[in-house]
Amino acid sequence: MDINHIQSAHCESGVIVNMLAYNGLKLSEPMIFGIGSGIFFIHLPFIEVNGVPVSNFRIWPGGIFSRSMKLIGAKVKTQKFRSVQKSMDVLDELLSKKIPVGVMCSVYYLPYLPDAYRFHFNAHNIVIWAKEGDEYIVGDPTLSEMKRIHKDDLAKARWAKGFPEPAGKLYYVEKMPEDTPELKDAIRRGIKRTLFLIKSAPLPFIGVKGICYLAKKIEKYPEKYSERKALLALGNLIRMQEEIGTGGGGFRFMYAAFLKEASHLLNNEELAKLSQELTGIGDRWRDFAYRVAKIIKNRGSAQDNYQSIARYLEEIGQSEIAFFKKLGKVKL
């Protein structure tokens, strides 16, 4: 197998970039992220992971893969399993046919990662390129070079407990399109689906309005939680924003890069202008993370600290609402 590992900003879109490149189709990561409708927001106060509420800045795991592959005309397969052994046997069979395989796993059980990055997060994506003895050759898109992992460690990572539960999930390309994909149509359809998902959700904690919903929740953290749990909740938020994949700011930067690339392909100057606007919103997300980190570092729990960052997050949310309204008015 001729392996050319491509480092990427985000795990799932990075896996797709590597799979497509192996199969002879070179697309940028922002293009994959954009046509796959990757940008999103959701805050789930009623679901806790590691004892704190869940927030996510991208579409659900697997969504970018299924959507982007559909729009470029590739035939793919995704499987989950009921037994560890079956999941490993199917992986080995695919590798024996020289088919690179994407797997969803927990970063906690990946020994090649530094200890600081190993915690209970079950939606990481990596490419398994080959098997040599009891080890697998791994392409982790967030790293600059390939790694090796023992079969027992990989099995643990693929069968970690918690939310979401990987259940041995794997996915791969069965057949590539015979003709070069029509990216213009994929771009239009990808943007329209993104607008539907991020603007049309009927619940207040889903889509762009969920950002303002979270802001109201943060303002009440000092009343609702102990000092320790309030700080943990803030810490988990910026970890999800800035460390898991590319985070809040990073996902906005990536979608901005997609809009810029799309503006050239569609010859649409409005998309180029909106790309610049979204880059500015991404900068504000990064500034929000910096402000939250200062609160955590100082271990301050004064109400005005939480009120201040809540107001700033509300402003970001209103900026995103306005941005996607403008995007929805662009003639594609």
Coordinates of C-alpha atoms in Angstrom, one line a residue, residues 52-169:
V52 CA -20.2 18.6 33.0
P53 CA -22.6 19.6 30.3
V54 CA -21.8 18.8 26.6
S55 CA -21.3 21.4 23.9
N56 CA -20.2 20.7 20.3
F57 CA -19.1 23.0 17.6
R58 CA -19.5 20.7 14.6
I59 CA -22.1 18.3 13.2
W60 CA -22.6 14.8 14.7
P61 CA -19.8 12.2 14.3
G62 CA -19.9 10.6 10.9
G63 CA -22.0 13.4 9.4
I64 CA -19.2 15.0 7.4
F65 CA -18.1 11.6 6.0
S66 CA -21.6 10.5 4.9
R67 CA -22.6 13.9 3.5
S68 CA -19.4 14.8 1.6
M69 CA -19.0 11.3 0.1
K70 CA -22.6 11.4 -1.1
L71 CA -22.2 14.7 -2.8
I72 CA -19.0 13.7 -4.7
G73 CA -20.6 10.4 -5.7
A74 CA -18.5 7.9 -3.8
K75 CA -20.0 4.7 -2.5
V76 CA -19.1 4.1 1.1
K77 CA -19.8 1.7 3.9
T78 CA -20.1 2.3 7.7
Q79 CA -20.4 -0.5 10.2
K80 CA -20.9 -1.0 14.0
F81 CA -20.5 -4.3 15.8
R82 CA -21.8 -6.3 18.7
S83 CA -18.5 -8.0 19.5
V84 CA -14.9 -6.8 19.8
Q85 CA -13.5 -9.8 17.9
K86 CA -15.8 -9.3 14.9
S87 CA -14.9 -5.6 14.7
M88 CA -11.2 -6.5 14.6
D89 CA -11.7 -9.4 12.1
V90 CA -13.5 -7.1 9.7
L91 CA -10.8 -4.5 10.0
D92 CA -8.1 -7.0 9.3
E93 CA -10.0 -8.4 6.3
L94 CA -10.3 -4.9 4.8
L95 CA -6.6 -4.1 5.4
S96 CA -5.7 -7.4 3.7
K97 CA -7.4 -6.0 0.6
K98 CA -5.3 -2.8 0.9
I99 CA -8.4 -0.7 1.8
P100 CA -7.6 2.2 4.3
V101 CA -10.2 2.2 7.1
G102 CA -11.5 5.0 9.2
V103 CA -12.3 4.1 12.8
M104 CA -14.0 6.1 15.6
C105 CA -12.3 5.7 19.0
S106 CA -11.4 7.2 22.4
V107 CA -8.3 9.3 22.6
Y108 CA -7.8 8.0 26.2
Y109 CA -6.6 4.6 24.9
L110 CA -4.2 5.9 22.2
P111 CA -0.8 5.5 23.8
Y112 CA 1.0 7.4 21.0
L113 CA -0.6 10.6 22.2
P114 CA 0.9 12.7 25.0
D115 CA -0.7 12.2 28.4
A116 CA -2.1 15.7 28.4
Y117 CA -4.3 14.9 25.4
R118 CA -5.5 11.5 26.7
F119 CA -8.9 11.9 28.3
H120 CA -12.3 10.3 27.9
F121 CA -13.4 11.7 24.5
N122 CA -14.9 8.9 22.3
A123 CA -15.4 10.6 18.9
H124 CA -11.9 10.8 17.6
N125 CA -11.2 9.6 14.1
I126 CA -8.1 7.9 12.7
V127 CA -7.1 6.0 9.5
I128 CA -5.8 2.5 9.9
W129 CA -3.5 1.9 6.9
A130 CA -2.1 -1.6 7.5
K131 CA -1.3 -4.3 10.0
E132 CA 2.1 -5.7 10.8
G133 CA 2.2 -8.5 13.3
D134 CA 0.3 -7.4 16.4
E135 CA 0.5 -3.7 15.5
Y136 CA -1.5 -1.4 13.2
I137 CA -0.1 1.5 11.2
V138 CA -2.1 4.5 12.1
G139 CA -2.6 7.8 10.4
D140 CA -3.9 10.3 13.0
P141 CA -4.8 13.3 11.0
T142 CA -3.9 15.7 13.8
L143 CA -0.3 14.5 13.9
S144 CA 2.5 15.1 11.4
E145 CA 3.6 11.5 11.1
M146 CA 2.2 8.0 11.2
K147 CA 2.2 6.0 14.4
R148 CA 1.9 2.4 15.5
I149 CA -0.6 0.9 18.0
H150 CA -0.9 -2.5 19.5
K151 CA -4.0 -4.5 18.6
D152 CA -5.1 -4.6 22.3
D153 CA -4.9 -0.8 22.7
L154 CA -6.8 -0.3 19.4
A155 CA -9.5 -2.6 20.5
K156 CA -9.8 -0.7 23.8
A157 CA -10.0 2.6 22.0
R158 CA -12.7 1.3 19.6
W159 CA -14.8 -0.1 22.4
A160 CA -14.6 2.6 25.0
K161 CA -17.6 3.1 27.2
G162 CA -19.4 6.4 27.5
F163 CA -21.0 9.0 25.2
P164 CA -20.9 8.6 22.3
E165 CA -20.1 4.8 22.3
P166 CA -17.9 3.9 19.3
A167 CA -19.1 0.2 19.3
G168 CA -16.2 -0.7 17.0
K169 CA -17.4 1.7 14.3

